[in-house]
Coordinates of C-alpha atoms (C1' of nucleotides) in Angstrom, one line a residue:
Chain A
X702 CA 99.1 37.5 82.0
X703 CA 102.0 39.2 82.9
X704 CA 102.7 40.4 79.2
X705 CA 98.9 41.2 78.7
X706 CA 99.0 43.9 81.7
X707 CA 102.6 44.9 80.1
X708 CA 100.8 46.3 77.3
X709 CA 97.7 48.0 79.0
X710 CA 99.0 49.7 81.8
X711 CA 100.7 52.5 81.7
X712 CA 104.2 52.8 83.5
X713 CA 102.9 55.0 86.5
X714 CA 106.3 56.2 87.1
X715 CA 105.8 57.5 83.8
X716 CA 102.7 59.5 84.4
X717 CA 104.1 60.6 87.9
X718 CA 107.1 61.8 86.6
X719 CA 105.8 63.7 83.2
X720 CA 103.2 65.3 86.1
X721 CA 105.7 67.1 88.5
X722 CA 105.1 64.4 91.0
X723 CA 108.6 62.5 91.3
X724 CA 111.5 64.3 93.4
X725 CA 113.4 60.7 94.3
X726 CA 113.8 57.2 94.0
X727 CA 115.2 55.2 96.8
X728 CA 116.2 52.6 93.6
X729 CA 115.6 53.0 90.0
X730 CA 114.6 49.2 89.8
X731 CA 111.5 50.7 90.7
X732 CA 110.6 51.8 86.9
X733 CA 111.0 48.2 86.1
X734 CA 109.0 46.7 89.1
X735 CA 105.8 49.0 88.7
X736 CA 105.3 47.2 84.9
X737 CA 103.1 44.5 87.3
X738 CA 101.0 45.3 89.5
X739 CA 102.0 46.2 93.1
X740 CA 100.9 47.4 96.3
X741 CA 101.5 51.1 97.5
X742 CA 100.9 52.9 100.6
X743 CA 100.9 56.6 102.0
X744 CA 100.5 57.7 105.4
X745 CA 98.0 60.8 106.4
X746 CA 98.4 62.2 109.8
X747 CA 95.5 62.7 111.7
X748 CA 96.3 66.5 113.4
X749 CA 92.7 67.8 112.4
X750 CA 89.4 66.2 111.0
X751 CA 90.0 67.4 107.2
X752 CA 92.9 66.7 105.1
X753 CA 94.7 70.2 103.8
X754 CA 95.2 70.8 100.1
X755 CA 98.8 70.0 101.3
X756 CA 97.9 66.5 101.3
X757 CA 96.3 66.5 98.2
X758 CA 99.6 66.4 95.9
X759 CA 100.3 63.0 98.0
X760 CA 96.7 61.7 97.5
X761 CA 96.3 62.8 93.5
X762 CA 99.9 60.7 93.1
X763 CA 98.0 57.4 95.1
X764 CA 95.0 58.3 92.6
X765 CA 97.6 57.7 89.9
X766 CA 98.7 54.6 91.0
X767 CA 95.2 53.1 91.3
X768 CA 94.5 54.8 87.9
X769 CA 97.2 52.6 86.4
X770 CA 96.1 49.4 88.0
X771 CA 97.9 49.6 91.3
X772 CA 96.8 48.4 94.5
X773 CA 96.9 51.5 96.8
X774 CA 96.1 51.9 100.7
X775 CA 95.7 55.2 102.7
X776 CA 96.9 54.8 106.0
X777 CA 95.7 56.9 108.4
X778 CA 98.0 57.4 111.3
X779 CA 96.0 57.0 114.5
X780 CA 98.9 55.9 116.5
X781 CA 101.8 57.8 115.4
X782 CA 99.7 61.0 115.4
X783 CA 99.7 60.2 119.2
X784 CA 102.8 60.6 119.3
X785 CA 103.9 63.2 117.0
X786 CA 106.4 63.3 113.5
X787 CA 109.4 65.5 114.2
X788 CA 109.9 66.4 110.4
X789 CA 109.7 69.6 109.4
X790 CA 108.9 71.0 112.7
X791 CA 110.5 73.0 114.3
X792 CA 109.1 72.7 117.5
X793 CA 107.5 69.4 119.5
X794 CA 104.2 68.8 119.1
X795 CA 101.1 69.2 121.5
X796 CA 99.8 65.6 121.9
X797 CA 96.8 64.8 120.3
X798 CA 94.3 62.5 123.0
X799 CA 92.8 59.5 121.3
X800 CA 89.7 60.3 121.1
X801 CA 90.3 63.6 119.3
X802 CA 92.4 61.5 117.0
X803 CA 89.1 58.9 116.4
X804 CA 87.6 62.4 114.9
X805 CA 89.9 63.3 113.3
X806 CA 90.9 59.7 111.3
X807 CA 86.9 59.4 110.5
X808 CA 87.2 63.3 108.5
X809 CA 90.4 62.5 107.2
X810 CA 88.8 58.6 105.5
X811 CA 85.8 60.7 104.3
X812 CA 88.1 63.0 102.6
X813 CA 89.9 60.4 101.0
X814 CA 87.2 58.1 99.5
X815 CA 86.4 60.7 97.1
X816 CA 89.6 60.0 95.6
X817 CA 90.1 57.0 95.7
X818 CA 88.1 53.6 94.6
X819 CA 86.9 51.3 97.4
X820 CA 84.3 49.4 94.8
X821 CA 86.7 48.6 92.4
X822 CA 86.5 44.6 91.6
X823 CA 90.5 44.2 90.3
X824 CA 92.3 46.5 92.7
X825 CA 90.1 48.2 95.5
X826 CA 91.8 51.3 97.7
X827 CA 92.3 50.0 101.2
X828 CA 92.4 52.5 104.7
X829 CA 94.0 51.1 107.1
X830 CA 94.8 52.8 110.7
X831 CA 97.8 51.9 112.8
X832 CA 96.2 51.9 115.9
X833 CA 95.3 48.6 115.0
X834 CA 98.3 47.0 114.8
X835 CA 100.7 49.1 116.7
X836 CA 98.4 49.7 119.7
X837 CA 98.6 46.1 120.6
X838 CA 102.5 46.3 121.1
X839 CA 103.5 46.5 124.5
X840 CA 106.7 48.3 125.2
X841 CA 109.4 45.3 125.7
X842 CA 107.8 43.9 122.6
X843 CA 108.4 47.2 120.9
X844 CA 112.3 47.3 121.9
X845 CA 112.9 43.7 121.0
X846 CA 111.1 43.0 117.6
X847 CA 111.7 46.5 116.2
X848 CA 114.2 48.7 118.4
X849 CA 116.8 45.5 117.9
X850 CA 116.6 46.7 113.8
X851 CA 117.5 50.2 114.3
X852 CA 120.9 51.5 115.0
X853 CA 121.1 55.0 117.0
X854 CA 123.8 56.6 114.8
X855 CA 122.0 56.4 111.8
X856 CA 118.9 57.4 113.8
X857 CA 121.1 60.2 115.1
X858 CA 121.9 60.9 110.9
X859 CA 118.2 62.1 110.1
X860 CA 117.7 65.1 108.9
X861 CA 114.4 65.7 111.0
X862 CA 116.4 64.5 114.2
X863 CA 119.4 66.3 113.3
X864 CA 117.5 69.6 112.7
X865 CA 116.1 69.2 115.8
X866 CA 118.7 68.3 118.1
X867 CA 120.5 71.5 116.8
X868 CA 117.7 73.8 117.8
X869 CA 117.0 75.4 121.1
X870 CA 113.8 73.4 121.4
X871 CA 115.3 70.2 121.5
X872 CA 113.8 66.9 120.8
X873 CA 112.0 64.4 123.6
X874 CA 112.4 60.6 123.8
X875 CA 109.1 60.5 121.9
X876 CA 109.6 62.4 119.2
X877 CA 113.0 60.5 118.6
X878 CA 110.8 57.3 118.4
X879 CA 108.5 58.2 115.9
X880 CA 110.8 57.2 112.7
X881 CA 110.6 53.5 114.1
X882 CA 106.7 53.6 114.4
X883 CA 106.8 54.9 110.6
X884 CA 109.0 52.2 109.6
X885 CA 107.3 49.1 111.6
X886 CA 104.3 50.3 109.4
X887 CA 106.2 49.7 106.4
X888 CA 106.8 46.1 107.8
X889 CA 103.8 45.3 108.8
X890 CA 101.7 46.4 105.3
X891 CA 105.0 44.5 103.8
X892 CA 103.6 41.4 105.8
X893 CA 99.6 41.8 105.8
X894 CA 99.1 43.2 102.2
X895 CA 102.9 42.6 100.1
X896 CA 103.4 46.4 100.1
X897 CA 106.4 47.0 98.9
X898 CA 106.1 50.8 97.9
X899 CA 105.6 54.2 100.2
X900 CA 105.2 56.9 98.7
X901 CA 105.6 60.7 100.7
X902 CA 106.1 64.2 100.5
X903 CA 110.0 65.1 100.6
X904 CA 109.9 65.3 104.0
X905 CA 108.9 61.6 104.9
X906 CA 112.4 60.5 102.9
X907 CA 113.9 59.6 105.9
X908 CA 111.0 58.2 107.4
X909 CA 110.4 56.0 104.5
X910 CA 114.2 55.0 104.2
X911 CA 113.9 53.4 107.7
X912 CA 110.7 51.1 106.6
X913 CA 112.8 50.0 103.8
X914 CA 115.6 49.2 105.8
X915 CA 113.4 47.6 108.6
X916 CA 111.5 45.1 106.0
X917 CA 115.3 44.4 104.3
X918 CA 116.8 43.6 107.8
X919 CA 113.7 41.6 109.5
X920 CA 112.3 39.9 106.0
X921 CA 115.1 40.5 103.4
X922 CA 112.7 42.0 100.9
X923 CA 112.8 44.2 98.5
X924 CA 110.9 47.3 98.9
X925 CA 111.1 51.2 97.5
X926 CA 110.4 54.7 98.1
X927 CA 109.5 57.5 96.3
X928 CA 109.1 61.1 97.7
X929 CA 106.9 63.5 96.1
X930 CA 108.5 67.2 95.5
X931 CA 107.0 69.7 98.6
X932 CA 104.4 72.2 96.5
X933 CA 105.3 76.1 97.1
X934 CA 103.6 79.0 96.1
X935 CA 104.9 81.6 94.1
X936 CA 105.9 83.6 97.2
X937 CA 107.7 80.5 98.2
X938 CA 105.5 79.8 100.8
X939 CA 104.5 76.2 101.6
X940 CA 101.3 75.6 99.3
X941 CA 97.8 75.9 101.0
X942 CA 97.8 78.6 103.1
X943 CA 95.4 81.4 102.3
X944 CA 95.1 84.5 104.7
X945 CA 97.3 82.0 107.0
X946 CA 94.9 79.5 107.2
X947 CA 95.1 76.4 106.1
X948 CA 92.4 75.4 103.0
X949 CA 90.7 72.2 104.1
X950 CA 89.1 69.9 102.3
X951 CA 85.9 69.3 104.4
X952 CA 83.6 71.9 103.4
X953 CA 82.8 72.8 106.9
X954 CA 86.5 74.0 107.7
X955 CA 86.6 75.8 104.4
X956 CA 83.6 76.3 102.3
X957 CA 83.5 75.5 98.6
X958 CA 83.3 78.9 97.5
X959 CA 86.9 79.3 99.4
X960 CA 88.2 76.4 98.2
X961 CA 87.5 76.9 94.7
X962 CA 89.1 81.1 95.1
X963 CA 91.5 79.8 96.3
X964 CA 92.6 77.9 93.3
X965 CA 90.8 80.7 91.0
X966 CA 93.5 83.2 92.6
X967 CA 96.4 80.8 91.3
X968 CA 98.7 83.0 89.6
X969 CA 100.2 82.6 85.9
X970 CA 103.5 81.4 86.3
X971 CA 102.2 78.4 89.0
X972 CA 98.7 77.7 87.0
X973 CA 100.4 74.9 84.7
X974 CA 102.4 73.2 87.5
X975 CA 99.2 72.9 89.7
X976 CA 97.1 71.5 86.4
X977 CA 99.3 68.4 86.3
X978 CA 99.3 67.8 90.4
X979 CA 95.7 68.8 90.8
X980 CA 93.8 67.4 87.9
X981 CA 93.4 64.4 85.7
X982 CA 93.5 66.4 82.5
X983 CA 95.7 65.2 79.7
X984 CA 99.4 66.8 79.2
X985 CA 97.9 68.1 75.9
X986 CA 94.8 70.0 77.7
X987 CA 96.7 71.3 79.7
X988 CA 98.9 72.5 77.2
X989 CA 96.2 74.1 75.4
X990 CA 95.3 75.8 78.5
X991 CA 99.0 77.3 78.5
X992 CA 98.9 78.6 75.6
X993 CA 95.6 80.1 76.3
X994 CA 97.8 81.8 79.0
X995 CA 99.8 83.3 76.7
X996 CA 97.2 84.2 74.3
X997 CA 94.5 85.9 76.5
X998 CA 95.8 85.8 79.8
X999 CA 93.1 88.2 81.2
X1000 CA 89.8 85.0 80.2
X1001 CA 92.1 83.1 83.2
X1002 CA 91.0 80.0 81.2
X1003 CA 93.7 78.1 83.0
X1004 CA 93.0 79.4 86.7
X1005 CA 89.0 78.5 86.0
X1006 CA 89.9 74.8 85.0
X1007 CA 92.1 74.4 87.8
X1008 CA 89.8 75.8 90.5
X1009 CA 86.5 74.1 88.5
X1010 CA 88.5 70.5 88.2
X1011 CA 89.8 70.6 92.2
X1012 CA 86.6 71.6 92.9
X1013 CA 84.7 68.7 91.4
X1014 CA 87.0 66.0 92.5
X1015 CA 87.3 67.5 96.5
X1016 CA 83.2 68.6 96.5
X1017 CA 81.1 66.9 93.8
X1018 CA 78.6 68.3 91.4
X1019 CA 76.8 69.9 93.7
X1020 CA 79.5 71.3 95.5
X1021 CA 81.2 73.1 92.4
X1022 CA 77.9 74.4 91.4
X1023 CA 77.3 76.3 94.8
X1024 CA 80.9 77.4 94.7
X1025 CA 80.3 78.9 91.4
X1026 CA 77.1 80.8 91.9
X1027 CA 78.6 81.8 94.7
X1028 CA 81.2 84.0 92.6
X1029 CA 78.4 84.6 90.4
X1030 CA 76.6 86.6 93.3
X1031 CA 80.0 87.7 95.1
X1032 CA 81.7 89.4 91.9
X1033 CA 78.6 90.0 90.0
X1034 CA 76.7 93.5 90.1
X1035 CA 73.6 92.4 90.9
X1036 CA 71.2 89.9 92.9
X1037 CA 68.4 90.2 91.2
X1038 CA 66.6 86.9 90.3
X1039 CA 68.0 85.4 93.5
X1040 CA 65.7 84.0 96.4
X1041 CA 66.5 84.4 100.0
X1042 CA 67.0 80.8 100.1
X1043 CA 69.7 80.6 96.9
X1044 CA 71.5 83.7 99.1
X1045 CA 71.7 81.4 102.3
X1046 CA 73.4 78.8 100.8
X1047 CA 75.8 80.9 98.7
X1048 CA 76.6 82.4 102.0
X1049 CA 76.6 80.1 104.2
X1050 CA 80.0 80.4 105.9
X1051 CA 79.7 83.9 105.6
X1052 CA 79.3 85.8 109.1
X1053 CA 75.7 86.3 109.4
X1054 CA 73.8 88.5 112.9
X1055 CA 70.1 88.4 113.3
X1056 CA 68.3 91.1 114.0
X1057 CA 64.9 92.2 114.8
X1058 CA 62.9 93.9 111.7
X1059 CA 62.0 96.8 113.6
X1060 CA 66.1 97.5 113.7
X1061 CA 66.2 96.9 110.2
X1062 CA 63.4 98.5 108.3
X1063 CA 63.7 102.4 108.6
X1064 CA 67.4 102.0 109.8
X1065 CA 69.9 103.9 107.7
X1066 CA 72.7 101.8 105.9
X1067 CA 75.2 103.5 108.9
X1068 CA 73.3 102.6 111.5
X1069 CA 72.4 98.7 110.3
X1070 CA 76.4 98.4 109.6
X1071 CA 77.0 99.0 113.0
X1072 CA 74.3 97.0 114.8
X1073 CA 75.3 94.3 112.1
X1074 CA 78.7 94.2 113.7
X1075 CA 80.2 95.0 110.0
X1076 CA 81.8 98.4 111.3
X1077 CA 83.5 98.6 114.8
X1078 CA 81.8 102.2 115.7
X1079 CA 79.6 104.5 113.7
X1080 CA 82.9 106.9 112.4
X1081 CA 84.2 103.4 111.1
X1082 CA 80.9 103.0 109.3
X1083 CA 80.7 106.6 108.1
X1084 CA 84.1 107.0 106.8
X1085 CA 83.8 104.1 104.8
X1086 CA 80.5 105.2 103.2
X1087 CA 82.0 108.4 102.3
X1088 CA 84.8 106.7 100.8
X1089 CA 82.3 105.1 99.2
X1090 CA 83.1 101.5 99.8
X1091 CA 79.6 100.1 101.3
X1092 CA 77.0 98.4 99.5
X1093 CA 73.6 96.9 100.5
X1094 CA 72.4 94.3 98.0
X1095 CA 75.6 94.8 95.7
X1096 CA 74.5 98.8 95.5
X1097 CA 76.8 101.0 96.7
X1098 CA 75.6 103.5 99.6
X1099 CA 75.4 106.7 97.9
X1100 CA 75.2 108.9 101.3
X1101 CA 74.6 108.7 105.1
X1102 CA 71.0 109.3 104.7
X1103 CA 70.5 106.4 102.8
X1104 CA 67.5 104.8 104.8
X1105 CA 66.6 100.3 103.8
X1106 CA 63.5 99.8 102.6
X1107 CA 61.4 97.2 103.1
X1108 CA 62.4 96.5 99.0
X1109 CA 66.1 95.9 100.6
X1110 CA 65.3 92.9 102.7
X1111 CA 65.1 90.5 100.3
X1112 CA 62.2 88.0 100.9
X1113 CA 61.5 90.1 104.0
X1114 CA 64.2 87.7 105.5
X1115 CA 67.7 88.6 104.5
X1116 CA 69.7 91.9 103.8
X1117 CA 73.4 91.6 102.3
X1118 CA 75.7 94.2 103.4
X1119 CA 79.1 94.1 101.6
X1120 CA 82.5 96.1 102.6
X1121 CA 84.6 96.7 100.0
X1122 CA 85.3 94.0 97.1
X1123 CA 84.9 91.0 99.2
X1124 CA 84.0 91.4 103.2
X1125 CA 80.3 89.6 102.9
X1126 CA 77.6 90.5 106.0
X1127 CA 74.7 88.7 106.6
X1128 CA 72.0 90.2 108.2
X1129 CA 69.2 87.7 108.9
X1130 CA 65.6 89.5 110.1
Chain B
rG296 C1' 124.3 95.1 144.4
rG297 C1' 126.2 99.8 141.5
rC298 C1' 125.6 103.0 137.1
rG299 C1' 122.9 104.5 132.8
rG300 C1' 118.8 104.3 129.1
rG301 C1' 113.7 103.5 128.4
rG302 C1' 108.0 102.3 128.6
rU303 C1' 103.5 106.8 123.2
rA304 C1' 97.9 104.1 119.1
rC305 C1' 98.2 97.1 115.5
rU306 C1' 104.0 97.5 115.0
rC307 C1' 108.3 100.6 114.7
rA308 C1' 108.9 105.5 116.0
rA309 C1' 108.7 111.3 116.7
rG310 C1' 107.1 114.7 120.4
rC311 C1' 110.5 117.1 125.9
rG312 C1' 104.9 122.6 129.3
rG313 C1' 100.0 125.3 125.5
rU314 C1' 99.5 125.6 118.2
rC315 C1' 98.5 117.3 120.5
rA316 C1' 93.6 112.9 119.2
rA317 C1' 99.4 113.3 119.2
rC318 C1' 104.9 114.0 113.1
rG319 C1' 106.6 109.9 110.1
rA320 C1' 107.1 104.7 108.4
rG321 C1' 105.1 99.9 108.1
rG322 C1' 100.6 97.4 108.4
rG323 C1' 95.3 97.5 107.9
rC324 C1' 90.6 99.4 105.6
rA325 C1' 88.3 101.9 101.5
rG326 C1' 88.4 104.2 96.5
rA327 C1' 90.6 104.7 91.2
rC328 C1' 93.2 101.6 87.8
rU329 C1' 93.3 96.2 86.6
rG330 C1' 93.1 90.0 84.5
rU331 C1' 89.7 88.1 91.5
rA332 C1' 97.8 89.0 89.5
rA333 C1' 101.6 92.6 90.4
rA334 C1' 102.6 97.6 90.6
rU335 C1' 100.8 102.6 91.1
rC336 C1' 97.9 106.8 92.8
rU337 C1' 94.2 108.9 96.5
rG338 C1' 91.6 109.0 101.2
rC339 C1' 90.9 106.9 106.1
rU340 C1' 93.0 104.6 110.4
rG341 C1' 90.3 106.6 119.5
rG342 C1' 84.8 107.4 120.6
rC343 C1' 80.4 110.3 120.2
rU344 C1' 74.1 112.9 120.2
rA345 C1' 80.2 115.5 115.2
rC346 C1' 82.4 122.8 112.4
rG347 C1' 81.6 120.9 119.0
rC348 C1' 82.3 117.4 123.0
rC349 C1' 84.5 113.1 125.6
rU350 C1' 88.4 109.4 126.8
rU351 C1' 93.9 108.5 125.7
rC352 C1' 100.6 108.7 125.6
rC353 C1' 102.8 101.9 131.7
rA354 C1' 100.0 102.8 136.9
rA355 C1' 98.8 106.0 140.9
rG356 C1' 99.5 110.5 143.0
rG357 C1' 101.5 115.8 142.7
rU358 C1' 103.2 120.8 140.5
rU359 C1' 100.7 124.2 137.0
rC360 C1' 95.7 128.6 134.5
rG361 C1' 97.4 124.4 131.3
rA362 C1' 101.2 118.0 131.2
rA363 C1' 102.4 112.7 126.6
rU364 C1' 106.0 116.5 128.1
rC365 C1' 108.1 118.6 135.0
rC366 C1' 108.2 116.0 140.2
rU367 C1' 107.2 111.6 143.5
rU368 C1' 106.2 106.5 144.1
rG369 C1' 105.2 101.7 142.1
rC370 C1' 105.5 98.1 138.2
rC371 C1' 108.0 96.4 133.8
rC372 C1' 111.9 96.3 130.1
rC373 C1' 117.0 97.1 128.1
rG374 C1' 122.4 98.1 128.2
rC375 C1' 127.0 98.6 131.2
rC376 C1' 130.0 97.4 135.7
rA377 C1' 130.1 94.0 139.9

RNA sequence: GGCGGGGUACUCAAGCGGUCAACGAGGGCAGACUGUAAAUCUGCUGGCUACGCCUUCCAAGGUUCGAAUCCUUGCCCCGCCA
């Protein structure tokens, strides 16, 4: 049995590696052990109802592992996100109250099942929450099976404690905590489910080096790390920011048609790095799409895949398709053939006002920018139609007299007023 | 507690009695160019019933024909000495 799964599963190490996805080890036995089949976990903190794109380079790499026959579990951390991880913060965190974190673990499970496979008869994808295990601790309980384990000097040795301890902000009792909460995790998916991998973003190394130590000391097994490299953008800003806010996966936090520009807006020299996290296309698609990048950089062949792939696997069918007649409408010249109805849903998140039609019909374009709330005042609204940079239904406003017609509001319902390139208005009548 | 410097538009920062809705830079917005990149160039950046009018330069008073500019008081910052 053994020797048959040899041969048909691929050595996920492998794929991670050959994908961008590996930055450490915590033992290169690892390469050997993955050849059967093993259990593997990642944690997902529950700080808002929708997982970040962020997250996503730790989610495609559990995707991987279940890909190659793996049994995978996403936990989501309901009680550790009370209290808080120190890594990479600068600052302690606001608490989170429990029932905000109930909301937020539901978004964050509905996030994840599109990636991974519950159904799956051999190896089914497991979520797992521990609030359910670490909740029913109580605190001498805590000190004596776990806190006996851990020794505060190597504690003290973090690099997310460290950090902290050296900054004016300082670190509370709590905080300090959190690594043994992490670590009793690994323990405790060691015991229920023979988990003996954890796999995180760079950061997590020292969190995930304490669970390895905790099972060694408290069961003497076996068990490995691997960290995933942290994704920058070209700016070498941390990955997933756009306009400073975070791109979410829940299309209510940030709608499709965002979430695909932002991945259409990729630039060049990043495109082929984000094909392997991103997407499940082969090493040689995506090295045709290079070379298409070299070829005809301005068809953005690459950029397209990337955003139309993400899009899919994060949103479904339907959800690319809005997304991409959505940039059909947004960046093409006209709307003609396009019912009131089609233009709600391309613009859904778009800010919308309602108005009466008597303000609308008759009104000039100034004056409807204004009452729309697209322009401030009416010398905002006049300067920028004389700089030309208003449009009503994707036509640019010639001059201040120009007056909408009943022709304008398109099913008698809906009028589209457009600053510049990009800065959608809704007016609803 | 003593001495000195200062508070101007989103930010920095000129202006020191009329020519000030207030120089300049950054940012932002728009236009041209372009590959939804980067760079570059141009215009705009208090409000309005708009070649004019109104409200602004920490706050409140005062001097003056006239104040962001001078005086008084208050509030707040920042240096230096105790």
């Amino acid at each position: 049995m053994g020797c048959l799964l040899f041969f048909i599963m691929e050595n996920i190490i492998t794929v991670l590696t050959s994908r961008g996805l590996v930055e450490d080890i915590t033992n290169p036995n690892l390469n050997d052990v993955v050849n059967e089949p093993i259990t593997v976990y990642a944690g997902f903190d529950p700080t808002a109802d929708s997982l970040q794109v962020g997250n996503l380079v730790t989610v495609m790499a559990l995707a991987h592992f279940q890909r190659c026959g793996h049994k995978v579990i996403a936990l989501a951390g309901g009680a550790t996100g009370m209290i808080g991880d120190p890594s990479g913060k600068s600052d302690e965190r606001v608490l989170l109250d429990q029932e905000q974190i109930e909301v937020n673990v539901t978004g964050i499970k509905e996030n994840l099942s599109r990636f991974l496979d519950f159904e799956n008869e051999t190896a089914p994808a497991l979520i797992v929450n521990n609030y359910d295990w670490l909740q029913k601790f109580s605190f001498i309980d805590f000190l004596r099976d776990v806190g006996k384990s851990f020794r505060v000097g190597s504690m003290l040795g973090k690099e997310s404690v460290r950090a902290r301890l050296e900054s004016d902000a300082g670190m509370s009792f709590t905080e300090f905590s959190y690594q043994l909460l992490q670590a009793y995790d690994f323990l405790h998916l060691y015991d229920a489910e023979k988990c003996v991998l954890q796999i995180g973003g760079s950061d997590q190394w020292g969190n995930i080096t304490a669970g390895i130590d905790l099972v060694h000391k408290r069961r003497g097994g076996q068990t490995y790390g691997l960290s995933i490299p942290l994704v920058l953008d070209s700016s070498g800003q941390k990955f997933g920011k756009s306009a400073g806010n975070a791109v979410f996966l829940t299309a209510s936090k940030t709608s499709v048609y965002d979430f695909y520009q932002f991945f259409i807006r990729t630039a060049d020299d990043k495109v082929v790095e984000l094909l392997k996290i991103f997407t499940f296309l082969s090493l040689d698609d995506i090295a045709e799409l290079e070379q298409s990048l070299k070829t005809a950089p301005e068809q953005r062949a690459a950029q397209k895949k990337l955003a139309e792939e993400v899009t899919l696997l994060v949103h479904g069918e339907n959800g690319l398709r809005i997304a991409k007649s959505a940039t059909d409408v947004l960046f093409g010249k006209s709307m003609e053939g396009l019912c009131a109805e089609d233009l709600l849903e391309v613009f859904a998140d778009v800010t919308s006002t309602e108005l009466q039609s008597e303000e609308v019909e008759g009104a000039t374009a100034l004056d409807l920018a204004v009452a729309a709330g697209l322009c401030k005042s009416k010398g905002q609204a006049r300067r920028l139609i004389e700089s030309g940079g208003l449009y009503v239904n994707n036509n640019r406003v010639p001059n201040l007299e120009r007056v909408i017609e009943a022709d304008d509001i398109i099913d008698s319902k809906l009028v589209v007023l457009r600053s510049g390139k990009r800065n959608f208005h809704l007016v609803k009548v």
